[in-house]
Amino acid sequence: MDSKTLHFLSQLAENNNREWFQENKKLYEAAKADMEKLVGYLIAEVGKFEDLGNVQVKDCMLRIYRDVRFSKNKDPYKKNLAAGIGPGGKSSGKIDYYLQVQPGDQTFLGGGMWEVTTEQLARFRQEIDYNAQELKAIIGEKEFHAYFPEIHGDSLKTMPKGYSKDHPEIELLKRKQLFFMHRYTDKEVASKDFGDQVLKGIQLLKPFTDYMNYVLYEEAEEH
């Protein structure tokens, strides 16, 4: 990506107001176009090993404008540019490949269970209770674990109802969220091969997102 994109986002973080944004609208448009170019490249490359349907760049890009109606933080703009890449784009409701570009070494690629219904969480726990080995094999795979070493998200403090406290998969069963991410430095983001670095991450993440989409969405549709 162009280093000017990171510079714009750094300036926006320091001047998060409508007056400054309007005065620097051209810088925003250039940064947005830079992000769209990257997302377009990723859609084309991911489409070679995953059916993305007819998803377009605009379907994947998230708005930079914040919804401040229910937030104490009234900053009108996000400090990042982001996209959700997958079949149907950002609004599919299913687990996609989430890419967020933010200066200060805060850029990351991620995916997983984050905002799910009570019913979906119950399906996930039922699957873990029945056969945890499939998921453990995916997230324990050497290359995956090296790229995504840590599970992110919240867990229950006690065991969910219906499961024994001495269950061998106690930690997975407690999970309310199960999200993996890989961070990139600003230097990596500004490098010529950043798109290929993200593509590598997506390829590693795919078995996990496929598994989670099946458990949370597709399995229920089969019955």
mmCIF file with all atom_site columns, C-alpha atoms in Angstrom:
data_model
loop_
_atom_site.group_PDB
_atom_site.id
_atom_site.type_symbol
_atom_site.label_atom_id
_atom_site.label_alt_id
_atom_site.label_comp_id
_atom_site.label_asym_id
_atom_site.label_entity_id
_atom_site.label_seq_id
_atom_site.pdbx_PDB_ins_code
_atom_site.Cartn_x
_atom_site.Cartn_y
_atom_site.Cartn_z
_atom_site.occupancy
_atom_site.B_iso_or_equiv
_atom_site.pdbx_formal_charge
_atom_site.auth_seq_id
_atom_site.auth_comp_id
_atom_site.auth_asym_id
_atom_site.auth_atom_id
_atom_site.pdbx_PDB_model_num
ATOM 1   C CA . MET A 1 1   ? 0.000   0.000   0.000  1.00 0.00 ? 1   MET A CA 1
ATOM 2   C CA . ASP A 1 2   ? 0.995   3.605   -0.470 1.00 0.00 ? 2   ASP A CA 1
ATOM 3   C CA . SER A 1 3   ? 2.672   5.022   2.650  1.00 0.00 ? 3   SER A CA 1
ATOM 4   C CA . LYS A 1 4   ? 0.514   8.132   2.096  1.00 0.00 ? 4   LYS A CA 1
ATOM 5   C CA . THR A 1 5   ? -2.506  6.056   3.129  1.00 0.00 ? 5   THR A CA 1
ATOM 6   C CA . LEU A 1 6   ? -1.019  5.381   6.560  1.00 0.00 ? 6   LEU A CA 1
ATOM 7   C CA . HIS A 1 7   ? 0.011   9.026   6.820  1.00 0.00 ? 7   HIS A CA 1
ATOM 8   C CA . PHE A 1 8   ? -3.549  10.172  6.097  1.00 0.00 ? 8   PHE A CA 1
ATOM 9   C CA . LEU A 1 9   ? -4.949  7.829   8.752  1.00 0.00 ? 9   LEU A CA 1
ATOM 10  C CA . SER A 1 10  ? -2.386  9.103   11.279 1.00 0.00 ? 10  SER A CA 1
ATOM 11  C CA . GLN A 1 11  ? -3.445  12.679  10.560 1.00 0.00 ? 11  GLN A CA 1
ATOM 12  C CA . LEU A 1 12  ? -7.121  11.738  10.789 1.00 0.00 ? 12  LEU A CA 1
ATOM 13  C CA . ALA A 1 13  ? -6.562  10.232  14.244 1.00 0.00 ? 13  ALA A CA 1
ATOM 14  C CA . GLU A 1 14  ? -5.158  13.589  15.382 1.00 0.00 ? 14  GLU A CA 1
ATOM 15  C CA . ASN A 1 15  ? -7.818  15.691  13.617 1.00 0.00 ? 15  ASN A CA 1
ATOM 16  C CA . ASN A 1 16  ? -10.985 13.623  13.952 1.00 0.00 ? 16  ASN A CA 1
ATOM 17  C CA . ASN A 1 17  ? -13.491 16.311  13.055 1.00 0.00 ? 17  ASN A CA 1
ATOM 18  C CA . ARG A 1 18  ? -15.657 17.154  10.065 1.00 0.00 ? 18  ARG A CA 1
ATOM 19  C CA . GLU A 1 19  ? -13.906 20.440  9.265  1.00 0.00 ? 19  GLU A CA 1
ATOM 20  C CA . TRP A 1 20  ? -10.484 18.828  8.853  1.00 0.00 ? 20  TRP A CA 1
ATOM 21  C CA . PHE A 1 21  ? -11.948 15.871  6.961  1.00 0.00 ? 21  PHE A CA 1
ATOM 22  C CA . GLN A 1 22  ? -13.707 18.110  4.446  1.00 0.00 ? 22  GLN A CA 1
ATOM 23  C CA . GLU A 1 23  ? -10.550 20.168  3.928  1.00 0.00 ? 23  GLU A CA 1
ATOM 24  C CA . ASN A 1 24  ? -8.600  16.951  3.262  1.00 0.00 ? 24  ASN A CA 1
ATOM 25  C CA . LYS A 1 25  ? -11.258 15.079  1.304  1.00 0.00 ? 25  LYS A CA 1
ATOM 26  C CA . LYS A 1 26  ? -8.858  14.494  -1.611 1.00 0.00 ? 26  LYS A CA 1
ATOM 27  C CA . LEU A 1 27  ? -6.390  12.761  0.703  1.00 0.00 ? 27  LEU A CA 1
ATOM 28  C CA . TYR A 1 28  ? -9.205  10.534  1.947  1.00 0.00 ? 28  TYR A CA 1
ATOM 29  C CA . GLU A 1 29  ? -10.312 9.694   -1.595 1.00 0.00 ? 29  GLU A CA 1
ATOM 30  C CA . ALA A 1 30  ? -6.724  8.721   -2.483 1.00 0.00 ? 30  ALA A CA 1
ATOM 31  C CA . ALA A 1 31  ? -6.421  6.522   0.629  1.00 0.00 ? 31  ALA A CA 1
ATOM 32  C CA . LYS A 1 32  ? -9.786  4.907   -0.081 1.00 0.00 ? 32  LYS A CA 1
ATOM 33  C CA . ALA A 1 33  ? -8.768  4.207   -3.687 1.00 0.00 ? 33  ALA A CA 1
ATOM 34  C CA . ASP A 1 34  ? -5.531  2.649   -2.434 1.00 0.00 ? 34  ASP A CA 1
ATOM 35  C CA . MET A 1 35  ? -7.496  0.339   -0.121 1.00 0.00 ? 35  MET A CA 1
ATOM 36  C CA . GLU A 1 36  ? -9.964  -0.511  -2.901 1.00 0.00 ? 36  GLU A CA 1
ATOM 37  C CA . LYS A 1 37  ? -7.069  -1.483  -5.167 1.00 0.00 ? 37  LYS A CA 1
ATOM 38  C CA . LEU A 1 38  ? -5.758  -3.879  -2.502 1.00 0.00 ? 38  LEU A CA 1
ATOM 39  C CA . VAL A 1 39  ? -9.223  -5.369  -1.895 1.00 0.00 ? 39  VAL A CA 1
ATOM 40  C CA . GLY A 1 40  ? -9.707  -5.814  -5.642 1.00 0.00 ? 40  GLY A CA 1
ATOM 41  C CA . TYR A 1 41  ? -6.430  -7.705  -5.856 1.00 0.00 ? 41  TYR A CA 1
ATOM 42  C CA . LEU A 1 42  ? -7.401  -9.938  -2.924 1.00 0.00 ? 42  LEU A CA 1
ATOM 43  C CA . ILE A 1 43  ? -10.859 -10.685 -4.372 1.00 0.00 ? 43  ILE A CA 1
ATOM 44  C CA . ALA A 1 44  ? -9.250  -11.757 -7.651 1.00 0.00 ? 44  ALA A CA 1
ATOM 45  C CA . GLU A 1 45  ? -6.653  -13.961 -5.955 1.00 0.00 ? 45  GLU A CA 1
ATOM 46  C CA . VAL A 1 46  ? -8.945  -15.492 -3.302 1.00 0.00 ? 46  VAL A CA 1
ATOM 47  C CA . GLY A 1 47  ? -11.446 -16.190 -6.081 1.00 0.00 ? 47  GLY A CA 1
ATOM 48  C CA . LYS A 1 48  ? -8.946  -18.659 -7.517 1.00 0.00 ? 48  LYS A CA 1
ATOM 49  C CA . PHE A 1 49  ? -9.378  -21.034 -4.553 1.00 0.00 ? 49  PHE A CA 1
ATOM 50  C CA . GLU A 1 50  ? -12.733 -20.009 -3.062 1.00 0.00 ? 50  GLU A CA 1
ATOM 51  C CA . ASP A 1 51  ? -16.078 -19.301 -4.720 1.00 0.00 ? 51  ASP A CA 1
ATOM 52  C CA . LEU A 1 52  ? -16.764 -15.663 -3.870 1.00 0.00 ? 52  LEU A CA 1
ATOM 53  C CA . GLY A 1 53  ? -19.712 -15.431 -6.213 1.00 0.00 ? 53  GLY A CA 1
ATOM 54  C CA . ASN A 1 54  ? -19.893 -12.106 -7.989 1.00 0.00 ? 54  ASN A CA 1
ATOM 55  C CA . VAL A 1 55  ? -18.703 -10.079 -5.011 1.00 0.00 ? 55  VAL A CA 1
ATOM 56  C CA . GLN A 1 56  ? -17.429 -6.604  -5.851 1.00 0.00 ? 56  GLN A CA 1
ATOM 57  C CA . VAL A 1 57  ? -14.994 -4.304  -4.058 1.00 0.00 ? 57  VAL A CA 1
ATOM 58  C CA . LYS A 1 58  ? -17.851 -2.016  -2.958 1.00 0.00 ? 58  LYS A CA 1
ATOM 59  C CA . ASP A 1 59  ? -19.566 -5.014  -1.330 1.00 0.00 ? 59  ASP A CA 1
ATOM 60  C CA . CYS A 1 60  ? -16.525 -5.574  0.893  1.00 0.00 ? 60  CYS A CA 1
ATOM 61  C CA . MET A 1 61  ? -15.464 -2.058  1.900  1.00 0.00 ? 61  MET A CA 1
ATOM 62  C CA . LEU A 1 62  ? -16.609 -0.764  5.282  1.00 0.00 ? 62  LEU A CA 1
ATOM 63  C CA . ARG A 1 63  ? -17.571 2.884   5.700  1.00 0.00 ? 63  ARG A CA 1
ATOM 64  C CA . ILE A 1 64  ? -15.113 5.187   7.449  1.00 0.00 ? 64  ILE A CA 1
ATOM 65  C CA . TYR A 1 65  ? -17.999 7.068   9.065  1.00 0.00 ? 65  TYR A CA 1
ATOM 66  C CA . ARG A 1 66  ? -18.782 6.016   12.639 1.00 0.00 ? 66  ARG A CA 1
ATOM 67  C CA . ASP A 1 67  ? -22.279 5.503   14.040 1.00 0.00 ? 67  ASP A CA 1
ATOM 68  C CA . VAL A 1 68  ? -22.059 7.686   17.142 1.00 0.00 ? 68  VAL A CA 1
ATOM 69  C CA . ARG A 1 69  ? -25.722 7.519   18.185 1.00 0.00 ? 69  ARG A CA 1
ATOM 70  C CA . PHE A 1 70  ? -25.150 5.130   21.087 1.00 0.00 ? 70  PHE A CA 1
ATOM 71  C CA . SER A 1 71  ? -21.476 5.836   21.740 1.00 0.00 ? 71  SER A CA 1
ATOM 72  C CA . LYS A 1 72  ? -19.818 8.079   24.304 1.00 0.00 ? 72  LYS A CA 1
ATOM 73  C CA . ASN A 1 73  ? -17.032 8.576   21.775 1.00 0.00 ? 73  ASN A CA 1
ATOM 74  C CA . LYS A 1 74  ? -18.411 11.162  19.341 1.00 0.00 ? 74  LYS A CA 1
ATOM 75  C CA . ASP A 1 75  ? -15.475 11.103  16.889 1.00 0.00 ? 75  ASP A CA 1
ATOM 76  C CA . PRO A 1 76  ? -17.191 11.080  13.481 1.00 0.00 ? 76  PRO A CA 1
ATOM 77  C CA . TYR A 1 77  ? -14.595 8.914   11.709 1.00 0.00 ? 77  TYR A CA 1
ATOM 78  C CA . LYS A 1 78  ? -12.896 5.581   12.245 1.00 0.00 ? 78  LYS A CA 1
ATOM 79  C CA . LYS A 1 79  ? -9.107  5.549   12.534 1.00 0.00 ? 79  LYS A CA 1
ATOM 80  C CA . ASN A 1 80  ? -8.812  2.773   9.980  1.00 0.00 ? 80  ASN A CA 1
ATOM 81  C CA . LEU A 1 81  ? -9.825  1.526   6.566  1.00 0.00 ? 81  LEU A CA 1
ATOM 82  C CA . ALA A 1 82  ? -11.385 -1.922  6.610  1.00 0.00 ? 82  ALA A CA 1
ATOM 83  C CA . ALA A 1 83  ? -12.965 -4.591  4.442  1.00 0.00 ? 83  ALA A CA 1
ATOM 84  C CA . GLY A 1 84  ? -14.755 -7.913  4.899  1.00 0.00 ? 84  GLY A CA 1
ATOM 85  C CA . ILE A 1 85  ? -13.786 -10.253 2.063  1.00 0.00 ? 85  ILE A CA 1
ATOM 86  C CA . GLY A 1 86  ? -15.961 -13.294 1.429  1.00 0.00 ? 86  GLY A CA 1
ATOM 87  C CA . PRO A 1 87  ? -19.041 -14.510 -0.500 1.00 0.00 ? 87  PRO A CA 1
ATOM 88  C CA . GLY A 1 88  ? -21.614 -11.727 -0.236 1.00 0.00 ? 88  GLY A CA 1
ATOM 89  C CA . GLY A 1 89  ? -19.096 -9.245  1.118  1.00 0.00 ? 89  GLY A CA 1
ATOM 90  C CA . LYS A 1 90  ? -19.212 -7.482  4.460  1.00 0.00 ? 90  LYS A CA 1
ATOM 91  C CA . SER A 1 91  ? -22.992 -7.836  4.864  1.00 0.00 ? 91  SER A CA 1
ATOM 92  C CA . SER A 1 92  ? -23.262 -11.591 4.319  1.00 0.00 ? 92  SER A CA 1
ATOM 93  C CA . GLY A 1 93  ? -23.600 -12.247 8.052  1.00 0.00 ? 93  GLY A CA 1
ATOM 94  C CA . LYS A 1 94  ? -21.183 -15.148 7.754  1.00 0.00 ? 94  LYS A CA 1
ATOM 95  C CA . ILE A 1 95  ? -17.559 -15.309 8.830  1.00 0.00 ? 95  ILE A CA 1
ATOM 96  C CA . ASP A 1 96  ? -15.295 -13.599 6.316  1.00 0.00 ? 96  ASP A CA 1
ATOM 97  C CA . TYR A 1 97  ? -11.687 -12.465 6.051  1.00 0.00 ? 97  TYR A CA 1
ATOM 98  C CA . TYR A 1 98  ? -11.551 -9.137  7.868  1.00 0.00 ? 98  TYR A CA 1
ATOM 99  C CA . LEU A 1 99  ? -8.715  -6.765  6.964  1.00 0.00 ? 99  LEU A CA 1
ATOM 100 C CA . GLN A 1 100 ? -8.191  -3.548  8.907  1.00 0.00 ? 100 GLN A CA 1
ATOM 101 C CA . VAL A 1 101 ? -5.482  -1.052  7.943  1.00 0.00 ? 101 VAL A CA 1
ATOM 102 C CA . GLN A 1 102 ? -4.443  1.256   10.758 1.00 0.00 ? 102 GLN A CA 1
ATOM 103 C CA . PRO A 1 103 ? -1.129  2.986   11.473 1.00 0.00 ? 103 PRO A CA 1
ATOM 104 C CA . GLY A 1 104 ? 0.929   2.370   14.594 1.00 0.00 ? 104 GLY A CA 1
ATOM 105 C CA . ASP A 1 105 ? 1.418   -1.302  13.695 1.00 0.00 ? 105 ASP A CA 1
ATOM 106 C CA . GLN A 1 106 ? -2.325  -1.845  14.259 1.00 0.00 ? 106 GLN A CA 1
ATOM 107 C CA . THR A 1 107 ? -3.093  -3.337  10.837 1.00 0.00 ? 107 THR A CA 1
ATOM 108 C CA . PHE A 1 108 ? -4.417  -6.893  11.030 1.00 0.00 ? 108 PHE A CA 1
ATOM 109 C CA . LEU A 1 109 ? -6.065  -9.741  9.168  1.00 0.00 ? 109 LEU A CA 1
ATOM 110 C CA . GLY A 1 110 ? -8.568  -11.696 11.208 1.00 0.00 ? 110 GLY A CA 1
ATOM 111 C CA . GLY A 1 111 ? -11.533 -14.012 11.209 1.00 0.00 ? 111 GLY A CA 1
ATOM 112 C CA . GLY A 1 112 ? -13.688 -16.113 13.475 1.00 0.00 ? 112 GLY A CA 1
ATOM 113 C CA . MET A 1 113 ? -16.646 -16.246 15.825 1.00 0.00 ? 113 MET A CA 1
ATOM 114 C CA . TRP A 1 114 ? -17.323 -12.772 17.203 1.00 0.00 ? 114 TRP A CA 1
ATOM 115 C CA . GLU A 1 115 ? -20.987 -11.701 17.232 1.00 0.00 ? 115 GLU A CA 1
ATOM 116 C CA . VAL A 1 116 ? -23.110 -14.853 17.267 1.00 0.00 ? 116 VAL A CA 1
ATOM 117 C CA . THR A 1 117 ? -26.580 -15.753 18.471 1.00 0.00 ? 117 THR A CA 1
ATOM 118 C CA . THR A 1 118 ? -27.315 -17.902 21.498 1.00 0.00 ? 118 THR A CA 1
ATOM 119 C CA . GLU A 1 119 ? -28.429 -20.642 19.132 1.00 0.00 ? 119 GLU A CA 1
ATOM 120 C CA . GLN A 1 120 ? -25.183 -20.501 17.131 1.00 0.00 ? 120 GLN A CA 1
ATOM 121 C CA . LEU A 1 121 ? -23.098 -20.583 20.296 1.00 0.00 ? 121 LEU A CA 1
ATOM 122 C CA . ALA A 1 122 ? -25.032 -23.656 21.428 1.00 0.00 ? 122 ALA A CA 1
ATOM 123 C CA . ARG A 1 123 ? -24.278 -25.349 18.085 1.00 0.00 ? 123 ARG A CA 1
ATOM 124 C CA . PHE A 1 124 ? -20.582 -24.543 18.446 1.00 0.00 ? 124 PHE A CA 1
ATOM 125 C CA . ARG A 1 125 ? -20.479 -26.043 21.963 1.00 0.00 ? 125 ARG A CA 1
ATOM 126 C CA . GLN A 1 126 ? -22.405 -29.117 20.845 1.00 0.00 ? 126 GLN A CA 1
ATOM 127 C CA . GLU A 1 127 ? -19.839 -29.645 18.073 1.00 0.00 ? 127 GLU A CA 1
ATOM 128 C CA . ILE A 1 128 ? -16.918 -29.245 20.499 1.00 0.00 ? 128 ILE A CA 1
ATOM 129 C CA . ASP A 1 129 ? -18.536 -31.680 22.927 1.00 0.00 ? 129 ASP A CA 1
ATOM 130 C CA . TYR A 1 130 ? -19.083 -34.191 20.121 1.00 0.00 ? 130 TYR A CA 1
ATOM 131 C CA . ASN A 1 131 ? -15.795 -33.804 18.245 1.00 0.00 ? 131 ASN A CA 1
ATOM 132 C CA . ALA A 1 132 ? -13.273 -31.173 19.317 1.00 0.00 ? 132 ALA A CA 1
ATOM 133 C CA . GLN A 1 133 ? -10.426 -32.854 17.454 1.00 0.00 ? 133 GLN A CA 1
ATOM 134 C CA . GLU A 1 134 ? -11.407 -31.409 14.059 1.00 0.00 ? 134 GLU A CA 1
ATOM 135 C CA . LEU A 1 135 ? -11.141 -27.812 15.263 1.00 0.00 ? 135 LEU A CA 1
ATOM 136 C CA . LYS A 1 136 ? -8.053  -28.516 17.381 1.00 0.00 ? 136 LYS A CA 1
ATOM 137 C CA . ALA A 1 137 ? -6.305  -30.044 14.369 1.00 0.00 ? 137 ALA A CA 1
ATOM 138 C CA . ILE A 1 138 ? -7.009  -26.899 12.308 1.00 0.00 ? 138 ILE A CA 1
ATOM 139 C CA . ILE A 1 139 ? -5.896  -24.319 14.869 1.00 0.00 ? 139 ILE A CA 1
ATOM 140 C CA . GLY A 1 140 ? -3.055  -26.493 16.114 1.00 0.00 ? 140 GLY A CA 1
ATOM 141 C CA . GLU A 1 141 ? -1.579  -26.990 12.645 1.00 0.00 ? 141 GLU A CA 1
ATOM 142 C CA . LYS A 1 142 ? 2.032   -25.791 12.736 1.00 0.00 ? 142 LYS A CA 1
ATOM 143 C CA . GLU A 1 143 ? 1.884   -23.051 10.091 1.00 0.00 ? 143 GLU A CA 1
ATOM 144 C CA . PHE A 1 144 ? -1.529  -21.793 11.223 1.00 0.00 ? 144 PHE A CA 1
ATOM 145 C CA . HIS A 1 145 ? -0.410  -21.564 14.839 1.00 0.00 ? 145 HIS A CA 1
ATOM 146 C CA . ALA A 1 146 ? 2.778   -19.733 13.855 1.00 0.00 ? 146 ALA A CA 1
ATOM 147 C CA . TYR A 1 147 ? 0.774   -17.102 11.943 1.00 0.00 ? 147 TYR A CA 1
ATOM 148 C CA . PHE A 1 148 ? -2.191  -16.949 14.344 1.00 0.00 ? 148 PHE A CA 1
ATOM 149 C CA . PRO A 1 149 ? -0.681  -17.889 17.721 1.00 0.00 ? 149 PRO A CA 1
ATOM 150 C CA . GLU A 1 150 ? -3.372  -16.529 20.025 1.00 0.00 ? 150 GLU A CA 1
ATOM 151 C CA . ILE A 1 151 ? -7.140  -16.907 20.441 1.00 0.00 ? 151 ILE A CA 1
ATOM 152 C CA . HIS A 1 152 ? -8.882  -13.541 20.879 1.00 0.00 ? 152 HIS A CA 1
ATOM 153 C CA . GLY A 1 153 ? -12.299 -12.838 22.358 1.00 0.00 ? 153 GLY A CA 1
ATOM 154 C CA . ASP A 1 154 ? -14.300 -13.396 25.540 1.00 0.00 ? 154 ASP A CA 1
ATOM 155 C CA . SER A 1 155 ? -14.913 -16.554 27.545 1.00 0.00 ? 155 SER A CA 1
ATOM 156 C CA . LEU A 1 156 ? -17.324 -17.469 30.312 1.00 0.00 ? 156 LEU A CA 1
ATOM 157 C CA . LYS A 1 157 ? -15.852 -17.482 33.816 1.00 0.00 ? 157 LYS A CA 1
ATOM 158 C CA . THR A 1 158 ? -17.738 -20.699 34.622 1.00 0.00 ? 158 THR A CA 1
ATOM 159 C CA . MET A 1 159 ? -18.774 -23.695 32.535 1.00 0.00 ? 159 MET A CA 1
ATOM 160 C CA . PRO A 1 160 ? -21.873 -23.269 30.335 1.00 0.00 ? 160 PRO A CA 1
ATOM 161 C CA . LYS A 1 161 ? -24.978 -25.056 31.570 1.00 0.00 ? 161 LYS A CA 1
ATOM 162 C CA . GLY A 1 162 ? -25.236 -28.687 30.632 1.00 0.00 ? 162 GLY A CA 1
ATOM 163 C CA . TYR A 1 163 ? -21.496 -29.372 30.591 1.00 0.00 ? 163 TYR A CA 1
ATOM 164 C CA . SER A 1 164 ? -19.382 -30.951 33.295 1.00 0.00 ? 164 SER A CA 1
ATOM 165 C CA . LYS A 1 165 ? -16.716 -28.890 35.064 1.00 0.00 ? 165 LYS A CA 1
ATOM 166 C CA . ASP A 1 166 ? -14.191 -31.639 34.412 1.00 0.00 ? 166 ASP A CA 1
ATOM 167 C CA . HIS A 1 167 ? -14.916 -31.776 30.652 1.00 0.00 ? 167 HIS A CA 1
ATOM 168 C CA . PRO A 1 168 ? -11.620 -32.281 28.757 1.00 0.00 ? 168 PRO A CA 1
ATOM 169 C CA . GLU A 1 169 ? -12.450 -29.367 26.417 1.00 0.00 ? 169 GLU A CA 1
ATOM 170 C CA . ILE A 1 170 ? -13.371 -26.946 29.178 1.00 0.00 ? 170 ILE A CA 1
ATOM 171 C CA . GLU A 1 171 ? -11.522 -23.960 27.689 1.00 0.00 ? 171 GLU A CA 1
ATOM 172 C CA . LEU A 1 172 ? -13.101 -24.258 24.223 1.00 0.00 ? 172 LEU A CA 1
ATOM 173 C CA . LEU A 1 173 ? -16.559 -24.806 25.710 1.00 0.00 ? 173 LEU A CA 1
ATOM 174 C CA . LYS A 1 174 ? -16.239 -21.592 27.730 1.00 0.00 ? 174 LYS A CA 1
ATOM 175 C CA . ARG A 1 175 ? -15.571 -19.516 24.617 1.00 0.00 ? 175 ARG A CA 1
ATOM 176 C CA . LYS A 1 176 ? -18.145 -16.881 23.696 1.00 0.00 ? 176 LYS A CA 1
ATOM 177 C CA . GLN A 1 177 ? -15.870 -15.599 20.945 1.00 0.00 ? 177 GLN A CA 1
ATOM 178 C CA . LEU A 1 178 ? -13.165 -17.415 18.990 1.00 0.00 ? 178 LEU A CA 1
ATOM 179 C CA . PHE A 1 179 ? -11.203 -15.029 16.792 1.00 0.00 ? 179 PHE A CA 1
ATOM 180 C CA . PHE A 1 180 ? -7.728  -15.188 15.290 1.00 0.00 ? 180 PHE A CA 1
ATOM 181 C CA . MET A 1 181 ? -5.689  -12.274 13.990 1.00 0.00 ? 181 MET A CA 1
ATOM 182 C CA . HIS A 1 182 ? -2.275  -11.538 12.556 1.00 0.00 ? 182 HIS A CA 1
ATOM 183 C CA . ARG A 1 183 ? -0.840  -8.046  12.903 1.00 0.00 ? 183 ARG A CA 1
ATOM 184 C CA . TYR A 1 184 ? 1.355   -6.311  10.331 1.00 0.00 ? 184 TYR A CA 1
ATOM 185 C CA . THR A 1 185 ? 3.853   -3.544  10.984 1.00 0.00 ? 185 THR A CA 1
ATOM 186 C CA . ASP A 1 186 ? 3.560   -0.225  9.157  1.00 0.00 ? 186 ASP A CA 1
ATOM 187 C CA . LYS A 1 187 ? 6.702   -1.200  7.261  1.00 0.00 ? 187 LYS A CA 1
ATOM 188 C CA . GLU A 1 188 ? 5.026   -4.410  6.079  1.00 0.00 ? 188 GLU A CA 1
ATOM 189 C CA . VAL A 1 189 ? 1.884   -2.527  5.066  1.00 0.00 ? 189 VAL A CA 1
ATOM 190 C CA . ALA A 1 190 ? 3.906   -0.095  2.961  1.00 0.00 ? 190 ALA A CA 1
ATOM 191 C CA . SER A 1 191 ? 5.902   -2.884  1.292  1.00 0.00 ? 191 SER A CA 1
ATOM 192 C CA . LYS A 1 192 ? 5.267   -3.918  -2.304 1.00 0.00 ? 192 LYS A CA 1
ATOM 193 C CA . ASP A 1 193 ? 4.312   -7.462  -1.335 1.00 0.00 ? 193 ASP A CA 1
ATOM 194 C CA . PHE A 1 194 ? 1.763   -6.551  1.354  1.00 0.00 ? 194 PHE A CA 1
ATOM 195 C CA . GLY A 1 195 ? -1.085  -7.942  -0.743 1.00 0.00 ? 195 GLY A CA 1
ATOM 196 C CA . ASP A 1 196 ? 0.709   -11.262 -1.033 1.00 0.00 ? 196 ASP A CA 1
ATOM 197 C CA . GLN A 1 197 ? 1.386   -11.322 2.713  1.00 0.00 ? 197 GLN A CA 1
ATOM 198 C CA . VAL A 1 198 ? -2.338  -10.871 3.391  1.00 0.00 ? 198 VAL A CA 1
ATOM 199 C CA . LEU A 1 199 ? -3.168  -13.494 0.772  1.00 0.00 ? 199 LEU A CA 1
ATOM 200 C CA . LYS A 1 200 ? -0.901  -15.981 2.562  1.00 0.00 ? 200 LYS A CA 1
ATOM 201 C CA . GLY A 1 201 ? -2.762  -15.233 5.795  1.00 0.00 ? 201 GLY A CA 1
ATOM 202 C CA . ILE A 1 202 ? -6.140  -15.761 4.113  1.00 0.00 ? 202 ILE A CA 1
ATOM 203 C CA . GLN A 1 203 ? -5.014  -19.133 2.742  1.00 0.00 ? 203 GLN A CA 1
ATOM 204 C CA . LEU A 1 204 ? -3.959  -20.207 6.240  1.00 0.00 ? 204 LEU A CA 1
ATOM 205 C CA . LEU A 1 205 ? -7.191  -18.883 7.761  1.00 0.00 ? 205 LEU A CA 1
ATOM 206 C CA . LYS A 1 206 ? -9.487  -20.564 5.231  1.00 0.00 ? 206 LYS A CA 1
ATOM 207 C CA . PRO A 1 207 ? -9.765  -24.038 6.891  1.00 0.00 ? 207 PRO A CA 1
ATOM 208 C CA . PHE A 1 208 ? -10.774 -22.342 10.154 1.00 0.00 ? 208 PHE A CA 1
ATOM 209 C CA . THR A 1 209 ? -13.353 -19.998 8.596  1.00 0.00 ? 209 THR A CA 1
ATOM 210 C CA . ASP A 1 210 ? -14.740 -22.897 6.522  1.00 0.00 ? 210 ASP A CA 1
ATOM 211 C CA . TYR A 1 211 ? -15.131 -24.980 9.691  1.00 0.00 ? 211 TYR A CA 1
ATOM 212 C CA . MET A 1 212 ? -16.792 -22.172 11.664 1.00 0.00 ? 212 MET A CA 1
ATOM 213 C CA . ASN A 1 213 ? -19.177 -21.267 8.834  1.00 0.00 ? 213 ASN A CA 1
ATOM 214 C CA . TYR A 1 214 ? -20.209 -24.901 8.556  1.00 0.00 ? 214 TYR A CA 1
ATOM 215 C CA . VAL A 1 215 ? -20.823 -25.292 12.298 1.00 0.00 ? 215 VAL A CA 1
ATOM 216 C CA . LEU A 1 216 ? -22.582 -21.954 12.787 1.00 0.00 ? 216 LEU A CA 1
ATOM 217 C CA . TYR A 1 217 ? -24.567 -21.725 9.542  1.00 0.00 ? 217 TYR A CA 1
ATOM 218 C CA . GLU A 1 218 ? -24.479 -24.574 7.030  1.00 0.00 ? 218 GLU A CA 1
ATOM 219 C CA . GLU A 1 219 ? -24.932 -27.526 9.381  1.00 0.00 ? 219 GLU A CA 1
ATOM 220 C CA . ALA A 1 220 ? -28.225 -26.075 10.608 1.00 0.00 ? 220 ALA A CA 1
ATOM 221 C CA . GLU A 1 221 ? -29.405 -25.623 7.020  1.00 0.00 ? 221 GLU A CA 1
ATOM 222 C CA . GLU A 1 222 ? -28.812 -29.302 6.313  1.00 0.00 ? 222 GLU A CA 1
ATOM 223 C CA . HIS A 1 223 ? -31.305 -30.445 8.946  1.00 0.00 ? 223 HIS A CA 1
#
